[in-house]
Short mmCIF file of C-alpha atoms and ligand atoms in Angstrom, two decimals:
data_model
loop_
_atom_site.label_atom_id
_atom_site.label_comp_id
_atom_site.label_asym_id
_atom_site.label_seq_id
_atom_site.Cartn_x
_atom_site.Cartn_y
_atom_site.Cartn_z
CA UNK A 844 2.67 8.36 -41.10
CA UNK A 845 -0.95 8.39 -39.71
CA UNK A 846 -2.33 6.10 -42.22
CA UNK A 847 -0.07 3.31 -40.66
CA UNK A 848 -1.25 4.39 -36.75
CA UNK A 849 -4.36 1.70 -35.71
CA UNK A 850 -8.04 3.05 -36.33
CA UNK A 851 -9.95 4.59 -33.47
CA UNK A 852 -13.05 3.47 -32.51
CA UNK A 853 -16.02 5.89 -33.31
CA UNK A 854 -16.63 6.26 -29.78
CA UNK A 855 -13.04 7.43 -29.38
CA UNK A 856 -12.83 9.62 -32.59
CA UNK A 857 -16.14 11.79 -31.06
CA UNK A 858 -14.12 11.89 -27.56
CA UNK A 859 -11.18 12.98 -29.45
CA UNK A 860 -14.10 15.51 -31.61
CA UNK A 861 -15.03 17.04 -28.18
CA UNK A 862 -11.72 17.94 -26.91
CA UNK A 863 -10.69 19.64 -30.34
CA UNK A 864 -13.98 21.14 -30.26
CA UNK A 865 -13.06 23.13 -26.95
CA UNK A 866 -9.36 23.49 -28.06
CA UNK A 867 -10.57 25.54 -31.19
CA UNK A 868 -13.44 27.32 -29.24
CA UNK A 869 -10.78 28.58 -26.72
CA UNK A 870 -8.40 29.77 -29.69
CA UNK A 871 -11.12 31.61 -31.34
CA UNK A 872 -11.55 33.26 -27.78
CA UNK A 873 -8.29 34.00 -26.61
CA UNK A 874 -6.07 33.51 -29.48
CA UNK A 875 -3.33 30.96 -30.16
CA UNK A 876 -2.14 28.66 -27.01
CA UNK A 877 1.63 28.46 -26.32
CA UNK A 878 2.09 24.47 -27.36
CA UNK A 879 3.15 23.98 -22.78
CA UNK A 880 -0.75 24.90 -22.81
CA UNK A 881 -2.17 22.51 -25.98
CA UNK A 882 -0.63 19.98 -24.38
CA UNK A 883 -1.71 20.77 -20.93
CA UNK A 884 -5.21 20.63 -22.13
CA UNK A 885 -4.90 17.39 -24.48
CA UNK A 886 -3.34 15.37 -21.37
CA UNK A 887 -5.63 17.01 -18.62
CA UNK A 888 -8.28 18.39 -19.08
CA UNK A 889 -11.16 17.18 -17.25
CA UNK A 890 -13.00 14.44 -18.52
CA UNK A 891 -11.13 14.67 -21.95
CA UNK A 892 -7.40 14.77 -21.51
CA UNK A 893 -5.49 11.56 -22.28
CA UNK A 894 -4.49 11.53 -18.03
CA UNK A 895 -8.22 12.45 -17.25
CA UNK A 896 -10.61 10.68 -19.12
CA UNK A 897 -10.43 6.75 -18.93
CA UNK A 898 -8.28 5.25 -21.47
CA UNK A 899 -6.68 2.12 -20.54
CA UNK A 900 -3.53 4.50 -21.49
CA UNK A 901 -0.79 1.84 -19.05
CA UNK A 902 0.21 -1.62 -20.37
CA UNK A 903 -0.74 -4.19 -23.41
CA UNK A 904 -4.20 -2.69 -23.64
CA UNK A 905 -2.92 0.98 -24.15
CA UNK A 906 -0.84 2.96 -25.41
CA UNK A 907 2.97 2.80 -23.59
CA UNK A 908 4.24 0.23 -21.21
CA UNK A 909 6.26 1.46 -17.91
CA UNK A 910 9.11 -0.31 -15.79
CA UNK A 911 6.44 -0.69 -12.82
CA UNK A 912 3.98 -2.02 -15.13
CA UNK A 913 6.26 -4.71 -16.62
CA UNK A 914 6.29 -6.76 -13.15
CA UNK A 915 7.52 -6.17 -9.90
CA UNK A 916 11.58 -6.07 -10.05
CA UNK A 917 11.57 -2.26 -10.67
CA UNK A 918 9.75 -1.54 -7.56
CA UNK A 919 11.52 -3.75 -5.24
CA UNK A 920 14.99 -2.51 -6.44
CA UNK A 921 13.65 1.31 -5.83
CA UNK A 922 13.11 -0.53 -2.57
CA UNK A 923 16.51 -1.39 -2.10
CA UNK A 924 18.03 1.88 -2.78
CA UNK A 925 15.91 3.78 -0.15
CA UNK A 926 14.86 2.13 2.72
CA UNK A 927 18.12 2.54 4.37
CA UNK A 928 17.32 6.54 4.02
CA UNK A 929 13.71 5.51 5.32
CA UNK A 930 14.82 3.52 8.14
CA UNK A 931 17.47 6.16 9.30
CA UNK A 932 14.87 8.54 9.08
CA UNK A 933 12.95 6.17 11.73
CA UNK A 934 8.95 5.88 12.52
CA UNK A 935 8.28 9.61 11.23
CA UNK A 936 9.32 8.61 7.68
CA UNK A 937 6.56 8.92 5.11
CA UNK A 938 7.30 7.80 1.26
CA UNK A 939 5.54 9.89 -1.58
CA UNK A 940 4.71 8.89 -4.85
CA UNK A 941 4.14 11.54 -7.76
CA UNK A 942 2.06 10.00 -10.46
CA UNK A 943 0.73 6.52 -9.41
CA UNK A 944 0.19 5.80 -12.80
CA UNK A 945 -2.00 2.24 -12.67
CA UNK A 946 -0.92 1.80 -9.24
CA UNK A 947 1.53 -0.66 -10.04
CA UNK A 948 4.39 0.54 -8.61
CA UNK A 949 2.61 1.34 -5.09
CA UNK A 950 1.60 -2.34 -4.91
CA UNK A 951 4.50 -3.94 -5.76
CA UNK A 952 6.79 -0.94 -3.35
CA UNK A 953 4.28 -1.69 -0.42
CA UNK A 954 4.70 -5.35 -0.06
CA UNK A 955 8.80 -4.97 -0.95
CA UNK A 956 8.56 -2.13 1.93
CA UNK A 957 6.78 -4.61 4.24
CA UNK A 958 9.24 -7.47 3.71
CA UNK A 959 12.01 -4.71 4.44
CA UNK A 960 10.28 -4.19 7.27
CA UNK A 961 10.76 -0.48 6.85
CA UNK A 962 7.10 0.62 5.87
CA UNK A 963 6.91 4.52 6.08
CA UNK A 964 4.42 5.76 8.26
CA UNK A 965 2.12 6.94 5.41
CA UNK A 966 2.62 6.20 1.58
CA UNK A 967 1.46 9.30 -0.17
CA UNK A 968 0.38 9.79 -3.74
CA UNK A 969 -0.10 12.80 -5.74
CA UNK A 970 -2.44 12.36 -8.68
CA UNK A 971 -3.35 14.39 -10.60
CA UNK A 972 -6.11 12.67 -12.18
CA UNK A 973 -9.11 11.98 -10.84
CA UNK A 974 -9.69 8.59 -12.97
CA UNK A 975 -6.37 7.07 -12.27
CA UNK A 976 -6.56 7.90 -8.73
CA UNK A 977 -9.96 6.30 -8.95
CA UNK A 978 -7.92 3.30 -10.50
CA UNK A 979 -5.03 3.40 -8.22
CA UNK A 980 -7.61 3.28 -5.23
CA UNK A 981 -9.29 0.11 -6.35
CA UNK A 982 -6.41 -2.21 -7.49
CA UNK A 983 -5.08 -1.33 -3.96
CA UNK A 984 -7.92 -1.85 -2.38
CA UNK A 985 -8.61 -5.26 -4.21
CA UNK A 986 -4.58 -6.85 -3.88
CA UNK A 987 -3.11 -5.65 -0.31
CA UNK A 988 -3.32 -6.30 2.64
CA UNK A 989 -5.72 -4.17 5.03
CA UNK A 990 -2.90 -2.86 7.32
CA UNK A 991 -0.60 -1.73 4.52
CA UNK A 992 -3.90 -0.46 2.32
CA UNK A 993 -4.38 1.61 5.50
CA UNK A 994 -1.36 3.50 4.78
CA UNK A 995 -2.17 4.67 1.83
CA UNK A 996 -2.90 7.92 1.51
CA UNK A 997 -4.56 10.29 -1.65
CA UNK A 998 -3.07 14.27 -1.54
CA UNK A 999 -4.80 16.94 -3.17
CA UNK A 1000 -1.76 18.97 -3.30
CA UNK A 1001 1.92 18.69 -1.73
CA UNK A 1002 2.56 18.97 1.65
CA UNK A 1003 2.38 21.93 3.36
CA UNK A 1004 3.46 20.68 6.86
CA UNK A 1005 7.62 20.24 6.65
CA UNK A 1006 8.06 16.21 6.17
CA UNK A 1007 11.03 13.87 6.41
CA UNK A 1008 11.42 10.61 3.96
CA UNK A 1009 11.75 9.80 0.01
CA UNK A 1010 9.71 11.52 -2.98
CA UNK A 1011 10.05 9.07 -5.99
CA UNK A 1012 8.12 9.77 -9.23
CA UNK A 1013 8.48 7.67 -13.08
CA UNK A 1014 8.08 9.04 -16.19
CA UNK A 1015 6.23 11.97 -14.48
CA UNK A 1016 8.51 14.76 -15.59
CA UNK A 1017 8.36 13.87 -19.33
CA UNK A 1018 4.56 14.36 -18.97
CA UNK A 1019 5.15 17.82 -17.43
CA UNK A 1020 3.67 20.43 -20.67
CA UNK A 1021 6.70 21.38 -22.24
CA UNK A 1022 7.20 24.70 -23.74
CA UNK A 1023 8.64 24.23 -27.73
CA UNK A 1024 11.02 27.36 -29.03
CA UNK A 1025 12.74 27.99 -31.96
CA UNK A 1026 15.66 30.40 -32.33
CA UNK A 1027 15.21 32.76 -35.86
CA UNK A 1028 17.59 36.03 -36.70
CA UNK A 1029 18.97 35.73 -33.13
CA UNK A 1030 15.70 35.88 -31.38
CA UNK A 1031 13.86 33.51 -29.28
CA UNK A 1032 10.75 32.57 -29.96
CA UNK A 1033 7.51 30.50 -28.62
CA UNK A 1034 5.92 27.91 -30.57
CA UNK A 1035 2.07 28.03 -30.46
CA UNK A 1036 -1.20 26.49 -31.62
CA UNK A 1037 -3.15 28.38 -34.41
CA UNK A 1038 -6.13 27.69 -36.66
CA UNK A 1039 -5.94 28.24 -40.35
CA UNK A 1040 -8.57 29.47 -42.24
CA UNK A 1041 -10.71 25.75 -42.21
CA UNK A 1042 -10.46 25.17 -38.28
CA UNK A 1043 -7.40 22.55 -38.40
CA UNK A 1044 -5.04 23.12 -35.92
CA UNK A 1045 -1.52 24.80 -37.11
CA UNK A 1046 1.53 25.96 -35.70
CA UNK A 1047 3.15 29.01 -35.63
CA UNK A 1048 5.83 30.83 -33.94
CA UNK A 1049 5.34 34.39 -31.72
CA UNK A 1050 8.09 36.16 -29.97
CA UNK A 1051 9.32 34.62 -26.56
CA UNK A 1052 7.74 36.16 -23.32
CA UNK A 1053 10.58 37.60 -21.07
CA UNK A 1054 10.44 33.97 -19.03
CA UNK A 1055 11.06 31.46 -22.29
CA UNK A 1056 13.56 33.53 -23.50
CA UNK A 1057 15.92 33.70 -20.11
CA UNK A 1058 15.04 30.00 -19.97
CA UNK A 1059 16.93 29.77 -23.59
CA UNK A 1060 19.77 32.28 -22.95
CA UNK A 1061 20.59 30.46 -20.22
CA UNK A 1062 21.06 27.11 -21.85
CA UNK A 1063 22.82 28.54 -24.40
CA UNK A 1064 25.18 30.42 -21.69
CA UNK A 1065 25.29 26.95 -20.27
CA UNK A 1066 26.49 24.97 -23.61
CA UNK A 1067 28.77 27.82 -24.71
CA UNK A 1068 26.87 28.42 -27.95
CA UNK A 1069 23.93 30.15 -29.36
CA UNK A 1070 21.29 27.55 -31.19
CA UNK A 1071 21.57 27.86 -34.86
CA UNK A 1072 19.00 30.06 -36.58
CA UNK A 1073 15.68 27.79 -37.04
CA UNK A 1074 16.62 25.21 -34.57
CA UNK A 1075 13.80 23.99 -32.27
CA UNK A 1076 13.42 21.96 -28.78
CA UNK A 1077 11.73 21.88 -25.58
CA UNK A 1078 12.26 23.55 -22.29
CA UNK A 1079 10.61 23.52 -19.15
CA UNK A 1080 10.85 27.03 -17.57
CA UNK A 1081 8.34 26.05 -14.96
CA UNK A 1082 11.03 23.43 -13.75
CA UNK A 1083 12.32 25.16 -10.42
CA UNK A 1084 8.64 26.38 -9.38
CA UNK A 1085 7.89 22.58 -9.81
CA UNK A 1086 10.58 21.47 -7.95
CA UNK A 1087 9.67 24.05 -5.13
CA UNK A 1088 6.03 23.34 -5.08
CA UNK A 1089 6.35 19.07 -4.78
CA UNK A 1090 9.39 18.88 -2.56
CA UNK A 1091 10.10 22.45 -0.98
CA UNK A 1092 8.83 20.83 2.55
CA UNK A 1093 10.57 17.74 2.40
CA UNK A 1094 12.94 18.97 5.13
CA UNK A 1095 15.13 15.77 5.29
CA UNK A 1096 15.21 12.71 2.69
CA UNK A 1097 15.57 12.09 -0.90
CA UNK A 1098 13.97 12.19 -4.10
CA UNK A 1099 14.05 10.37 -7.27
CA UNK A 1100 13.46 11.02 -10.24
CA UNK A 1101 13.58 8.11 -12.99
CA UNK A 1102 12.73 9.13 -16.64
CA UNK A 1103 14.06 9.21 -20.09
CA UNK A 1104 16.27 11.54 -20.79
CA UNK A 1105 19.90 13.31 -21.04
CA UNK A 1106 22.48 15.54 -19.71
CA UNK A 1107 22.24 19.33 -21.34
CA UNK A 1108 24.60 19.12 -23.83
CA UNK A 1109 23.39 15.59 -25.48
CA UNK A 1110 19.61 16.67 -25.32
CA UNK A 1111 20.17 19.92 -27.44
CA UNK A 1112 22.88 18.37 -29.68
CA UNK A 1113 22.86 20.35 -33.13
CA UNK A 1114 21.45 17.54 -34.37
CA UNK A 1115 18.24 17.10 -32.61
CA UNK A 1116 17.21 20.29 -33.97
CA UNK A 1117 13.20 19.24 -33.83
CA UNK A 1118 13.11 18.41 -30.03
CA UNK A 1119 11.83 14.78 -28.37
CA UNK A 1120 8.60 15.82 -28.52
CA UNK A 1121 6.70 12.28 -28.74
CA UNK A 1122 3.31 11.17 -29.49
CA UNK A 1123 2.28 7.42 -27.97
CA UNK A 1124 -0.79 5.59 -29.32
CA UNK A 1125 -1.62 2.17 -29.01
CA UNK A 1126 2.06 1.12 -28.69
CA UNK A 1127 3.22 2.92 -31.66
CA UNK A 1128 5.49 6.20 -31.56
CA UNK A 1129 4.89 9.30 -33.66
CA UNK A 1130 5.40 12.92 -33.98
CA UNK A 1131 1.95 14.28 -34.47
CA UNK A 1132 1.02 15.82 -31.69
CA UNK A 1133 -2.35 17.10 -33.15
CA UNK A 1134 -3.13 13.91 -33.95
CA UNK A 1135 -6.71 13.10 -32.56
CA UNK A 1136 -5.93 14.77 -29.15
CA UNK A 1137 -6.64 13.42 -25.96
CA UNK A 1138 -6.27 9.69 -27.26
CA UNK A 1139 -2.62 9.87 -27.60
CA UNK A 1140 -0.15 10.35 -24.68
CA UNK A 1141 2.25 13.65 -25.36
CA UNK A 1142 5.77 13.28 -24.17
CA UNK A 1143 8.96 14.85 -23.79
CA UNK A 1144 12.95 14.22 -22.72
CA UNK A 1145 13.75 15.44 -19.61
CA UNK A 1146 16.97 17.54 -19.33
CA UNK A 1147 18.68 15.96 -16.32
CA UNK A 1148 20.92 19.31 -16.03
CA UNK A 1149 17.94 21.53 -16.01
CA UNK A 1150 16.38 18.75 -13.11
CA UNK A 1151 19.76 19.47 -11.12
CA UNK A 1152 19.47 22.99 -11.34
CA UNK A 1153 16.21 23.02 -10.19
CA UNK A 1154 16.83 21.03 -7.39
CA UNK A 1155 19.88 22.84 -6.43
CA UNK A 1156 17.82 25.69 -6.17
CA UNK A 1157 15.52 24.29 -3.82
CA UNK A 1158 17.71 23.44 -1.73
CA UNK A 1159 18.85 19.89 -2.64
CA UNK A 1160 22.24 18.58 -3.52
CA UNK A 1161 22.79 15.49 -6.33
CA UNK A 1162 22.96 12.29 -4.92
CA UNK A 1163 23.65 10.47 -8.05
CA UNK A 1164 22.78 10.73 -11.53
CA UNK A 1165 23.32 7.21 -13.45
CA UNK A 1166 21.63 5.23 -16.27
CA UNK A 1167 18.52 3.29 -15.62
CA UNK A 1168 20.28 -0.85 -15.48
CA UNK A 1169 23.11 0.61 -13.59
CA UNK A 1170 20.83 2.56 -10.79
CA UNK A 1171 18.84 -1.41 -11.36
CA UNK A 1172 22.23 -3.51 -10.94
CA UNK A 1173 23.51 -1.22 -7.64
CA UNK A 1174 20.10 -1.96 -6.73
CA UNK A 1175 20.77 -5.18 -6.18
CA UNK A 1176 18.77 -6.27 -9.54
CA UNK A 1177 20.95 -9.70 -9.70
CA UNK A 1178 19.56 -10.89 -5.98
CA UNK A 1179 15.80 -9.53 -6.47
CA UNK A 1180 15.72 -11.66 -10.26
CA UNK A 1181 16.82 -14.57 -8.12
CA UNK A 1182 14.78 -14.18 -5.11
CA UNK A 1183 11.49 -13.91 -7.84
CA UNK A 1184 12.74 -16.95 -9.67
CA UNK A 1185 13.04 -19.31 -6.71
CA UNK A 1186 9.34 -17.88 -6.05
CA UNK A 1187 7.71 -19.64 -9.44
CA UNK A 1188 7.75 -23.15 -10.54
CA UNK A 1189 6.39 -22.95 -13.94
CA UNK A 1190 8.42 -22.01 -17.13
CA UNK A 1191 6.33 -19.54 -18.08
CA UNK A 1192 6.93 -17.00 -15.20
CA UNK A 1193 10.69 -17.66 -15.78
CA UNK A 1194 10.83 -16.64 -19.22
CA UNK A 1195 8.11 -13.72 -18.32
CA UNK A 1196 10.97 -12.68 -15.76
CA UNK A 1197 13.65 -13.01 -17.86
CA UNK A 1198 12.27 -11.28 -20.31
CA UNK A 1199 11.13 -8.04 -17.66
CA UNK A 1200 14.82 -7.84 -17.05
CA UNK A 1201 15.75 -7.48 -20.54
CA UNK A 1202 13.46 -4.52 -20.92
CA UNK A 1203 14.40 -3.18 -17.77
CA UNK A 1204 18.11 -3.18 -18.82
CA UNK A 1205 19.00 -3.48 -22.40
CA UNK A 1206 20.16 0.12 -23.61
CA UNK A 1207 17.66 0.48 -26.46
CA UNK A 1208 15.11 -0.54 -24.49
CA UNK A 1209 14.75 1.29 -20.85
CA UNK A 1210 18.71 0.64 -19.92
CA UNK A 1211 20.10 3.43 -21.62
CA UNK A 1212 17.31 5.26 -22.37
CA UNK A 1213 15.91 6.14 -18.81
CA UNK A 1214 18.05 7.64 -16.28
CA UNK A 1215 17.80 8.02 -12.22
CA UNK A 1216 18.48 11.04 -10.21
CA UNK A 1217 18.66 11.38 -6.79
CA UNK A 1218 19.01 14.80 -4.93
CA UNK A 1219 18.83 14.82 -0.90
CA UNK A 1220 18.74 17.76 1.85
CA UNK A 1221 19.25 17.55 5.43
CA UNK A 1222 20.81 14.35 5.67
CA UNK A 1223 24.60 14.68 6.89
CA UNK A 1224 25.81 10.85 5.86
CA UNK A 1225 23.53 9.83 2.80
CA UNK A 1226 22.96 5.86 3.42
CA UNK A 1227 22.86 4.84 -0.36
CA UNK A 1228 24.60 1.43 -1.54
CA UNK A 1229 28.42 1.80 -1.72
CA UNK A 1230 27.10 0.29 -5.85
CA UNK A 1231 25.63 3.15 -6.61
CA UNK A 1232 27.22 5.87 -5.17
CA UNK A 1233 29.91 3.92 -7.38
CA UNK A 1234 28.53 4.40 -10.44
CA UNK A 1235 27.27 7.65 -10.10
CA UNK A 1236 27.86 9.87 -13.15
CA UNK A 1237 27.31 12.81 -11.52
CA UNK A 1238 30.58 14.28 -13.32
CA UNK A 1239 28.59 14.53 -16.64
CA UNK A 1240 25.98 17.02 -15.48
C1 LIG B 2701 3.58 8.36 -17.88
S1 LIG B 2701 2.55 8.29 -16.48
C2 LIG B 2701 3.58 7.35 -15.38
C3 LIG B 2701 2.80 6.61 -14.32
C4 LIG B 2701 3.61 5.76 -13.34
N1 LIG B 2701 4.53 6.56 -12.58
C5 LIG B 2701 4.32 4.66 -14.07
O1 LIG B 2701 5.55 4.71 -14.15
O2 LIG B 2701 3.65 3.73 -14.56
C6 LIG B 2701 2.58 9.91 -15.83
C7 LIG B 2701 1.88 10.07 -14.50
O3 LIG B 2701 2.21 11.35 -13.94
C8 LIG B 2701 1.01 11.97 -13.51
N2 LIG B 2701 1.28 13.42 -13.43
C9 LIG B 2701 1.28 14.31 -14.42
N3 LIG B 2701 1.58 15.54 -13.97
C10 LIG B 2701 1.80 15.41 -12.64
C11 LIG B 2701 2.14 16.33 -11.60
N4 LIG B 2701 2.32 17.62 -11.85
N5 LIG B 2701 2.28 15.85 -10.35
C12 LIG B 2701 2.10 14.54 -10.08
N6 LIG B 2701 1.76 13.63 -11.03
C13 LIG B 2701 1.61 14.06 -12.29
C14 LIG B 2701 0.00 11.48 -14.52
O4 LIG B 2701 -1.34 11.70 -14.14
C15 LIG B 2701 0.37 9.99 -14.57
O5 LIG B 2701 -0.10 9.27 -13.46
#
């Protein structure tokens, strides 16, 4: 399958050299790395990770293309579903964005927020990396405003103050390093990253630590079956302490999550006995994930039951739970395609429109594929559109 990925430069095979370099140096040191940590260090770590180091990684230049990144419709319906949380929650509202990405989506949300005319007192983001924040600071800088650019606002780390408005994050929990397990003679085990005997990275299985294995017990509690012997997925045990540590002090408001994904029981079907782990370069999808590290982005499914649970036990209930082009059509997708269309004269930005919508919405594309979940706390009458709370398919958790 590699032989039909695109070349790398030589510039990024040595990048790619360096970062295997240090993963096999720390193996040799500290033995093999549960896979959650490989792929911690091949998307950040600094100066070499795919997040960290600076790939054009967003868009036709790199290696995946995001809803914010194909135009501005996403954003503005977002828009549309919260502001009437942000403007019940009145001047102290702040919005906060996990994962900027290019900065697309804080552009485009800014200006829709302005027009709304419910701009949150500060618009927060929560990067990560150093290089896209870098990036995120610039095309702000460069395409808004003054007086909205002056509400932006770079964290180092959550809030530790107790704060009142709407957390919204894309395609940030897939990026979250998942943990990979296999079940074999009944126990659970934890997938890791080896070296063989010539320094190429191999993987290998070691018995679950006490936290991986409760994590698997209890899905398997959950479905009502144990996993058949050899089958292997992804989990994110770190999920609740996640959840805790981004939105624990959001004392009133809402957060949404959009990603791809499913509910419990369709994400471990018997079926997908491999996982989702995916690889991303250059626009093509593989499974690879050694695969000259650090120039490919590492993803996995997120399992929208797990995200409940986790939220749940932070202290927030589920607001709604439906596919990506319904959450987009409740949105009030229909109005915001027309409202942009009226806006451009030529041809050309109509078709490039029409065509953002198709991507948005078609099921194999990001339709059916991505999903939005909204979980609230401290907020007695939830002002969502009567659309969406329609729609919701809560039920299927
Ligand atoms: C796939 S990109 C999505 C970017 C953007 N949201 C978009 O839709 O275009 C993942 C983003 O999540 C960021 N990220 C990864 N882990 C994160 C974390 N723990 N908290 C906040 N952001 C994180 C990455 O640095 C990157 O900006």
């Amino acid at each position: 399958m590699q032989s039909r990925l695109p070349d790398p430069s030589a510039d990024e095979r040595a990048h790619s050299d360096r970062l295997l370099q240090l993963l096999r140096e720390q193996i040799a040191s500290h033995g093999p790395l549960p896979f959650s940590q490989y792929m911690e260090r091949c998307l950040y770590a600094p100066g070499l990770g795919y997040y960290s180091a600076g790939k054009a990684k967003f868009g036709a230049a790199g290696d995946f293309i995001t809803a914010p990144e194909l135009g501005e419709l996403f954003a503005r319906c977002v828009v549309n579903a919260v502001q009437p949380v942000l403007a019940m929650l009145g001047d102290e509202a702040d919005f906060l964005e996990l994962g900027g990405g290019s900065g697309a989506f804080a552009e485009a949300a800014l200006n829709a927020l302005a027009a709304a005319g419910t701009l949150p007192r500060s618009y927060l983001i929560l990067e990560p990396s150093a290089d896209l924040r870098e990036r995120q600071r610039e095309r702000l800088r460069m395409n808004l405003p003054t007086e909205l650019n002056a509400r932006v606002q770079w964290l180092d780390r959550p809030p530790e103050q107790d704060w009142q408005g709407v957390l919204f994050a894309n395609e940030v929990i897939d990026a979250l390093p998942t943990t990979r397990f296999t079940v074999l003679g009944g126990e659970v085990y934890e997938e890791h990253v080896a070296l063989d005997g010539e320094g190429h990275l191999l993987r290998i299985d070691r018995p679950a630590d006490a936290l991986v294995a409760g994590a698997v017990r209890h899905v398997e509690r959950d479905l009502g079956a144990t996993f058949a012997d050899g089958y292997r997925s992804e989990i994110l045990p770190q999920l609740p302490y996640w959840i805790q540590a981004v939105a624990g002090s959001l004392s009133a408001g809402l957060l949404l999550f959009v990603d791809y994904g499913y509910v419990r029981r369709e994400f471990y079907l018997p079926e997908r006995d491999d996982g989702t782990l995916m690889a991303h370069y250059r626009h093509r999808s593989h499974n690879d994930p050694f695969y000259l590290p650090g120039l490919n982005d590492l993803t996995a499914s997120v399992d929208f039951t797990a995200l409940a649970e986790a939220g749940n036990h932070a202290g927030f209930g589920v607001a709604g739970y439906l596919p990506q082009a319904q959450f987009l059509i409740a949105a009030g997708l229909q109005d915001v395609f027309e409202h942009a269309q009226a806006q451009v004269a030529d041809e050309h930005s109509r078709y490039r429109l029409a065509q953002q919508v198709k991507r948005l919405m078609l099921p194999d594309q990001m339709g059916e594929r991505f999903q939005a979940m909204l979980l609230a706390r401290g907020i007695d009458v939830l002002p969502l559109p009567a659309e969406l709370l329609a729609a919701d398919q809560g039920g299927r958790l």
